[in-house]
Coordinates of C-alpha atoms in Angstrom, one line a residue:
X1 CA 47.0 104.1 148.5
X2 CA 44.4 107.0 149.5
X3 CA 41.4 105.8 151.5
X4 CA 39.2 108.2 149.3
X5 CA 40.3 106.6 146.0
X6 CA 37.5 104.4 144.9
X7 CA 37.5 100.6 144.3
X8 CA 38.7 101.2 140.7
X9 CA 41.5 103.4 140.7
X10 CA 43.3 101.1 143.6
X11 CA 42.9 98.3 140.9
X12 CA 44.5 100.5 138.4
X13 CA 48.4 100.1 137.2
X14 CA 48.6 103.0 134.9
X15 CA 50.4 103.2 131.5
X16 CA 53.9 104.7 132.4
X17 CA 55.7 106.5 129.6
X18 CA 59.1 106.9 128.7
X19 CA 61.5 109.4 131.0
X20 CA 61.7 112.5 130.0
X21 CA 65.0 113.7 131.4
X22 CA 66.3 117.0 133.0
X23 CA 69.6 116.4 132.3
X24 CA 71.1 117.1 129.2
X25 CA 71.4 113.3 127.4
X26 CA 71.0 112.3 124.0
X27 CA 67.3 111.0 123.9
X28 CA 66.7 108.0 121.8
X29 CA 63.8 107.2 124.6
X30 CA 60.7 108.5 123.4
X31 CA 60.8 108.3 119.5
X32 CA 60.3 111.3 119.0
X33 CA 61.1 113.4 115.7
X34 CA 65.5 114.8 115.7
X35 CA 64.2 117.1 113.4
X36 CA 61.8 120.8 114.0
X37 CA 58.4 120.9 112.6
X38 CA 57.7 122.5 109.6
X39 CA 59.0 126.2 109.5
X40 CA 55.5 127.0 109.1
X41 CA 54.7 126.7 112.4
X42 CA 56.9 129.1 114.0
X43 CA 55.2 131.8 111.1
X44 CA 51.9 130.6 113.5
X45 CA 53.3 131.2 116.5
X46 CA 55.0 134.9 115.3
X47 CA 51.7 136.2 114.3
X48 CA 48.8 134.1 116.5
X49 CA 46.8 136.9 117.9
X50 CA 46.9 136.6 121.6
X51 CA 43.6 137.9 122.3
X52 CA 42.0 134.9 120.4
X53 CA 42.7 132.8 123.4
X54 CA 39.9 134.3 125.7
X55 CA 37.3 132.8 124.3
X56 CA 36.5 129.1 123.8
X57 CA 38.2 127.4 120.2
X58 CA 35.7 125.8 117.7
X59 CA 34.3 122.2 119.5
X60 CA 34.1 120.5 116.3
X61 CA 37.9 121.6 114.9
X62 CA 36.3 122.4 111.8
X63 CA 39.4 123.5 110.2
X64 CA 41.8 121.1 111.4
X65 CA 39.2 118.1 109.9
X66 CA 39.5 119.8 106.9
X67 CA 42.7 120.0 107.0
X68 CA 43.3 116.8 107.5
X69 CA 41.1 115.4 105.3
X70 CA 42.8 117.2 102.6
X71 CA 45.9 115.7 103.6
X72 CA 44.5 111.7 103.7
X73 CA 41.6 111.8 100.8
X74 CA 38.7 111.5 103.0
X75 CA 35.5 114.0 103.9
X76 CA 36.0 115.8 106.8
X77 CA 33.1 113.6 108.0
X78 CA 35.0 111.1 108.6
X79 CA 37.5 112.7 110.6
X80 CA 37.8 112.7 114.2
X81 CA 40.5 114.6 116.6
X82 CA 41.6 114.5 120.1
X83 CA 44.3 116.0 122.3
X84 CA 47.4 113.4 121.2
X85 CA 46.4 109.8 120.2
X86 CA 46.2 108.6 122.8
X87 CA 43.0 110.8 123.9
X88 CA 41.6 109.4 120.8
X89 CA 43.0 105.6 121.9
X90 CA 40.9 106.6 125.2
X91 CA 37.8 107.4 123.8
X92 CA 37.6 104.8 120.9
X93 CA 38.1 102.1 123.2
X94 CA 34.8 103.4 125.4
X95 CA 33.0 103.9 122.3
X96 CA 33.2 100.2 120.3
X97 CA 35.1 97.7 122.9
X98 CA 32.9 97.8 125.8
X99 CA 31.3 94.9 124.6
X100 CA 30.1 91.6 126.1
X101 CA 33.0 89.5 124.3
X102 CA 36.4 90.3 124.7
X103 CA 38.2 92.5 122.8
X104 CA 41.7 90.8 121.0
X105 CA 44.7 92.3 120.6
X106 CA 48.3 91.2 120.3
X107 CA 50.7 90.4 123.7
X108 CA 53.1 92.6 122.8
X109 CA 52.3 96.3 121.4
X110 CA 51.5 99.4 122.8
X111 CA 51.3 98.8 126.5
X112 CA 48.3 101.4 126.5
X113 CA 46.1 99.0 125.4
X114 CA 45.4 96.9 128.1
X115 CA 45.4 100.3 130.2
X116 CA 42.5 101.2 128.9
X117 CA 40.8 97.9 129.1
X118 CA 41.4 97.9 132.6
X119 CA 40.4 101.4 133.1
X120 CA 36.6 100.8 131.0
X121 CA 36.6 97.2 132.7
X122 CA 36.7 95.6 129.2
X123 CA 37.3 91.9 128.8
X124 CA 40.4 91.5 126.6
X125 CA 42.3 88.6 124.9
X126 CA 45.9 88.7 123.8
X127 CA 47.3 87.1 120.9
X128 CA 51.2 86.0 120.8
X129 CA 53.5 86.9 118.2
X130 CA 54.7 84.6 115.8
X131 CA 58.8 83.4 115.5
X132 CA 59.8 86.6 113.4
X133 CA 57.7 88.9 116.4
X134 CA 55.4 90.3 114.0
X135 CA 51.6 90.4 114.5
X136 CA 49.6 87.2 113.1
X137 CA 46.1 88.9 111.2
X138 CA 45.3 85.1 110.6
X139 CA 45.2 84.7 114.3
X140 CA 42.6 87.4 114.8
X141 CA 39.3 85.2 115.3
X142 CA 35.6 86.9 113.9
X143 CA 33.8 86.3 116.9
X144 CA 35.4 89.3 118.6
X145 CA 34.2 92.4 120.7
X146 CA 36.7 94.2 118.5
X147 CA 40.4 94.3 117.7
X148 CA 43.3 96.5 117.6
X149 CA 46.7 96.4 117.1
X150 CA 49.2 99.1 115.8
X151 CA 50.9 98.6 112.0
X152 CA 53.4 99.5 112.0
X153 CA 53.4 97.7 115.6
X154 CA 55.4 98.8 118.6
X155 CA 58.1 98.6 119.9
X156 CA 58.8 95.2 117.4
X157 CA 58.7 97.6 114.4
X158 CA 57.2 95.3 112.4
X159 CA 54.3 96.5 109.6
X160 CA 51.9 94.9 107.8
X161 CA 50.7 95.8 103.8
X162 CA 46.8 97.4 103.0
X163 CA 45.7 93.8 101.1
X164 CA 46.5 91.8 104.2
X165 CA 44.6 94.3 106.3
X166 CA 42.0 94.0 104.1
X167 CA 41.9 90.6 103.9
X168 CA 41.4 90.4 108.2
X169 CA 38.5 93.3 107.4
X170 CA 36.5 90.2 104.9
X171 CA 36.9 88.0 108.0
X172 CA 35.6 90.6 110.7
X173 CA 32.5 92.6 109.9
X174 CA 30.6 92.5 112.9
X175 CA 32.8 94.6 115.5
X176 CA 35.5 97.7 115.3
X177 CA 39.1 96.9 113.7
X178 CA 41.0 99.8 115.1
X179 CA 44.3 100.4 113.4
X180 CA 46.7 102.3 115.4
X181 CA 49.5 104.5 112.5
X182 CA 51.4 106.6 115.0
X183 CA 54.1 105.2 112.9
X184 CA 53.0 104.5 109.4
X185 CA 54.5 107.9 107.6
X186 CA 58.1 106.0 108.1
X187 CA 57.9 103.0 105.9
X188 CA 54.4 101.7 106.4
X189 CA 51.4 101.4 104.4
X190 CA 48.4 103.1 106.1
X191 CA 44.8 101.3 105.9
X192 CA 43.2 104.8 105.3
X193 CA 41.9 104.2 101.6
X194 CA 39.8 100.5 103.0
X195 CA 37.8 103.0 105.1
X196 CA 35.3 103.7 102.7
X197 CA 34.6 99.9 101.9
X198 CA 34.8 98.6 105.3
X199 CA 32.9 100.8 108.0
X200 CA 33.7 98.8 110.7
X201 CA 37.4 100.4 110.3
X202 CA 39.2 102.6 112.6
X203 CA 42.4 104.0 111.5
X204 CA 44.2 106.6 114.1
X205 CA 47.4 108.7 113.9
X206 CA 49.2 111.8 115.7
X207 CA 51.4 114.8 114.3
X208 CA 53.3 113.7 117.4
X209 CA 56.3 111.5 115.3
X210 CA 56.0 112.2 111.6
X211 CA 54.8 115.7 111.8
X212 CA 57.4 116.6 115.3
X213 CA 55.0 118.0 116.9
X214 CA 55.1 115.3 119.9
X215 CA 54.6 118.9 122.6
X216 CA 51.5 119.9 120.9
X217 CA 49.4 116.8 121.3
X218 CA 47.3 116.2 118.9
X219 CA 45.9 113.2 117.1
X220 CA 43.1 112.4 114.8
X221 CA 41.2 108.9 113.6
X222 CA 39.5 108.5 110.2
X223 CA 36.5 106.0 109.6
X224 CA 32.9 105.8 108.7
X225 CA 30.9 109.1 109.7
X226 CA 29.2 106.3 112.0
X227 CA 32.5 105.9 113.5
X228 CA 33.1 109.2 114.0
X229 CA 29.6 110.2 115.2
X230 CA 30.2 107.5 117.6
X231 CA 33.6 109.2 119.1
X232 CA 32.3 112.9 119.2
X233 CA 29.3 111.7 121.3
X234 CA 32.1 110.2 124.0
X235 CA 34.4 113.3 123.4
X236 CA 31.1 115.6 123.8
X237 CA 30.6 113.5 127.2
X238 CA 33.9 114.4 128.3
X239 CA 35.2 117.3 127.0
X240 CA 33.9 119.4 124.3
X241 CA 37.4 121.8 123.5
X242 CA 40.1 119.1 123.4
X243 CA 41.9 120.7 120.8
X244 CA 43.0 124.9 121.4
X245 CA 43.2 127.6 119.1
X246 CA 46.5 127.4 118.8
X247 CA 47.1 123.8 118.7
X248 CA 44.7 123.9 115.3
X249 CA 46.6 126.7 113.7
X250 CA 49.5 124.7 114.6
X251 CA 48.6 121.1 113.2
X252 CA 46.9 122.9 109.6
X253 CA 50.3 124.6 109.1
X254 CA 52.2 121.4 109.6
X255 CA 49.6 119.8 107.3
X256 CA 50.1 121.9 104.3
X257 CA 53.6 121.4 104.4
X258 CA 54.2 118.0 102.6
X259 CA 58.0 118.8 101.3
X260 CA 59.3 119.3 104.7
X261 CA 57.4 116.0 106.2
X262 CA 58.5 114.2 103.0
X263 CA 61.8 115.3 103.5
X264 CA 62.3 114.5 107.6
X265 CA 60.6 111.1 107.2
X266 CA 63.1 110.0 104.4
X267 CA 65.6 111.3 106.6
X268 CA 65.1 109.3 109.6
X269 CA 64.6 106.6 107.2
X270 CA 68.3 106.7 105.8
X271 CA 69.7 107.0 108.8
X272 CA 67.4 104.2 110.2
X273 CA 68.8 101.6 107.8
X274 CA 72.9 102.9 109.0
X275 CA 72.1 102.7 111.9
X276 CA 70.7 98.8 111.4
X277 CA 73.8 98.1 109.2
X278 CA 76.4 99.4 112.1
X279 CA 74.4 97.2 115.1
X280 CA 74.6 94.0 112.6
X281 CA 78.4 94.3 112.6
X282 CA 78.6 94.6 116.1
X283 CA 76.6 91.4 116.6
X284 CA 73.1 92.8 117.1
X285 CA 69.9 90.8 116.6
X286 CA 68.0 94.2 114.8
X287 CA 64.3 93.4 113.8
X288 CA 63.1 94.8 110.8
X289 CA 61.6 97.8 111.3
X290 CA 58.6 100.7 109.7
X291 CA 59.3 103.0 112.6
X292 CA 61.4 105.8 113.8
X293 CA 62.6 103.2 115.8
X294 CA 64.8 99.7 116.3
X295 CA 64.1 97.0 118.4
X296 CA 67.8 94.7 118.9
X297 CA 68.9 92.7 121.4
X298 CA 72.9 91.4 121.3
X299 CA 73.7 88.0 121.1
X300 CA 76.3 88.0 124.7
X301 CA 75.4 91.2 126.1
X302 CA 72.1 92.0 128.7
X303 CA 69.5 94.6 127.8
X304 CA 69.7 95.8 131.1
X305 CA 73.1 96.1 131.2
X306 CA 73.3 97.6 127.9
X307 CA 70.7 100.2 128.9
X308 CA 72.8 101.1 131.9
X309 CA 76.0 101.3 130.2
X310 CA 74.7 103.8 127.8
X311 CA 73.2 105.8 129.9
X312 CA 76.5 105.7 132.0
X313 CA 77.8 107.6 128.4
X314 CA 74.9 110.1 128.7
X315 CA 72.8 108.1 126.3
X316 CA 69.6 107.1 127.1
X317 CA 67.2 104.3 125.2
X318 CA 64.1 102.5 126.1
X319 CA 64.5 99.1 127.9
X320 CA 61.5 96.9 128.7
X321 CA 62.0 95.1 132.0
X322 CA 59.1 92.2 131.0
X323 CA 59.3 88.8 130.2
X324 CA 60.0 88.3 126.6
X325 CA 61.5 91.6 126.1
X326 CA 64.2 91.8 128.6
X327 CA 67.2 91.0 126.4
X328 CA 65.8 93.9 123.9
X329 CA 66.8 97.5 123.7
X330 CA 64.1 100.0 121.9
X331 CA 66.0 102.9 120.3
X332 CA 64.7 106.0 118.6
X333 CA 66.2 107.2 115.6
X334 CA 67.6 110.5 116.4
X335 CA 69.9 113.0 114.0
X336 CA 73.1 111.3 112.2
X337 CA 75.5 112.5 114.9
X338 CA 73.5 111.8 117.8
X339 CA 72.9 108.1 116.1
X340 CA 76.7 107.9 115.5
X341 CA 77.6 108.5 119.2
X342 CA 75.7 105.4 119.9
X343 CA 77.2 103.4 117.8
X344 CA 80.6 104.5 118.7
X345 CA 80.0 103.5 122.3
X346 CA 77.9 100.5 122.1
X347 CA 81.6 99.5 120.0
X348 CA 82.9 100.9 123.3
X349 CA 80.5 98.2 125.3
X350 CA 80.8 95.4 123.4

């Protein structure tokens, strides 16, 4: 540690993400999208006009709202975007959950969560999963400083329907219910159309998975235009241009494209569910998933010596070296012939 760090960065242990390799592997790490974006975007990038980038890109991404408005039924009003999600994460949780009662959130999700609490210096309670590992809304008491939790959640997968999100949104009025979608567009059922009855409702998502567009960072949120007023004031404390020229031409062209995001996500659906079938018959525990993802754990065999073993074979997945999720494996869904090397030599393994 630095003697010129301050007080609060020595007490921070930062989010770490997943490796991103320079060796040629098959990447089932990062859940990110097998497939390219939208052949759209490379028609941006063929005709972006360079000189465009010397001057600064419009501070309220006027277009890319719209765009994304468009795309989720909502007035560009109520749309918010940062650089990725997790800049929007960031600057949510300064806006609503520095609070004087803690915010609640469940013990396992994303691990950025408590990050951030730590980071703002927000109180913070967390909530166990129940015996199938999947988030308890019941659980989820109203006298709150807020609450958030990702549906579908990861890495368990696991996502819950609208009415029972509504229901929890009857129970809490009086403090921000963030729900985090980076993962809804593969099976899940996104909270966006409660926004308009419940203000108190923050929805965010990314073009990062669904959209493959994880390199270009960018990420939205949709709520009330309080909500939204709310995070522009914190963004306009911090940085005014989070999202470039390019990045917006980018993201709008992916937007318009419904048939080819249609067409991936079903995609990495189908071969989600083989991919579920083949770990079954070699004797995998495989929670039910909404992701691009699985979360399994074998009935004889180690996490961590499963994770070493594959990437022994030049595969690499996502193990959690925590109590609770040891035994588990996290593994992206990647194209059909990448998925069925993995299978071939986890039957190798085991």
């Amino acid at each position: 540690m630095s003697q010129f760090w301050s007080p609060a960065v020595r007490a921070l242990t930062p989010y770490v993400p997943g490796e991103q390799p320079r060796e040629k592997l098959i990447k089932l790490n990062t859940n990110e999208n097998p497939y390219a974006p939208s052949p759209a975007v490379e028609g941006v990038l063929q005709r972006f006009a360079v000189d465009h980038l010397r001057r600064y890109p419009d501070p309220e991404s006027t277009a890319l709202r719209q765009a994304l408005a468009e795309a989720h039924g909502v007035e560009p009003e109520q749309v918010f975007v940062g650089n990725g999600s997790d800049e929007v994460l960031a600057l949510a949780f300064q806006a609503f959950f520095c609070q004087s009662r803690p915010l609640l959130m469940p013990a396992i999700s994303y691990s950025f969560y408590p990050v951030y609490c730590k980071l703002y210096d927000i109180a913070y309670r967390t909530l166990a999963l129940d015996d199938d590992w999947r988030i308890s809304l019941d659980a989820f008491e109203a006298d709150n400083g807020g609450v958030v939790f990702a549906n579908p959640n990861a890495p368990t997968g696991h996502g819950h329907p609208r009415q029972a999100i509504a229901a929890l949104l009857e129970r809490i009025t009086e403090s921000v219910v963030l729900v985090d979608e980076a993962y809804v567009d593969f099976g899940g059922e996104s909270a966006v159309p409660l926004v308009d009855t419940y203000p108190n409702l923050l929805v965010t998502g990314t073009l990062s998975k669904s959209r493959s567009l994880a390199g270009l960072r960018v990420g939205y949120a949709i709520g009330s235009s309080e909500l939204v007023e709310g995070l522009q004031r914190v963004k306009n404390s911090f940085n005014s241009y989070p999202i470039d020229m390019l990045a917006s031409e980018i993201a709008i062209a992916s937007l318009k494209d419904t048939p080819h995001f249609q067409a991936t996500c079903q995609q990495v659906i189908a071969t989600r569910e083989w991919v579920r079938q083949q770990l079954e018959l070699l004797g995998f525990e495989v929670l039910p998933s909404q992701t691009n993802f699985l979360f399994t754990r074998h009935t004889r065999h180690a996490g961590e010596h499963l994770f070493g073993e594959l990437r022994e074979r030049k595969i690499l997945v996502r193990h959690f070296n925590k109590d609770g999720l040891s035994d588990f494996l996290r593994i992206s869904i990647g194209t059909d012939d990448e998925m069925t090397s993995l299978v071939e030599a986890l039957r190798t393994i085991v």
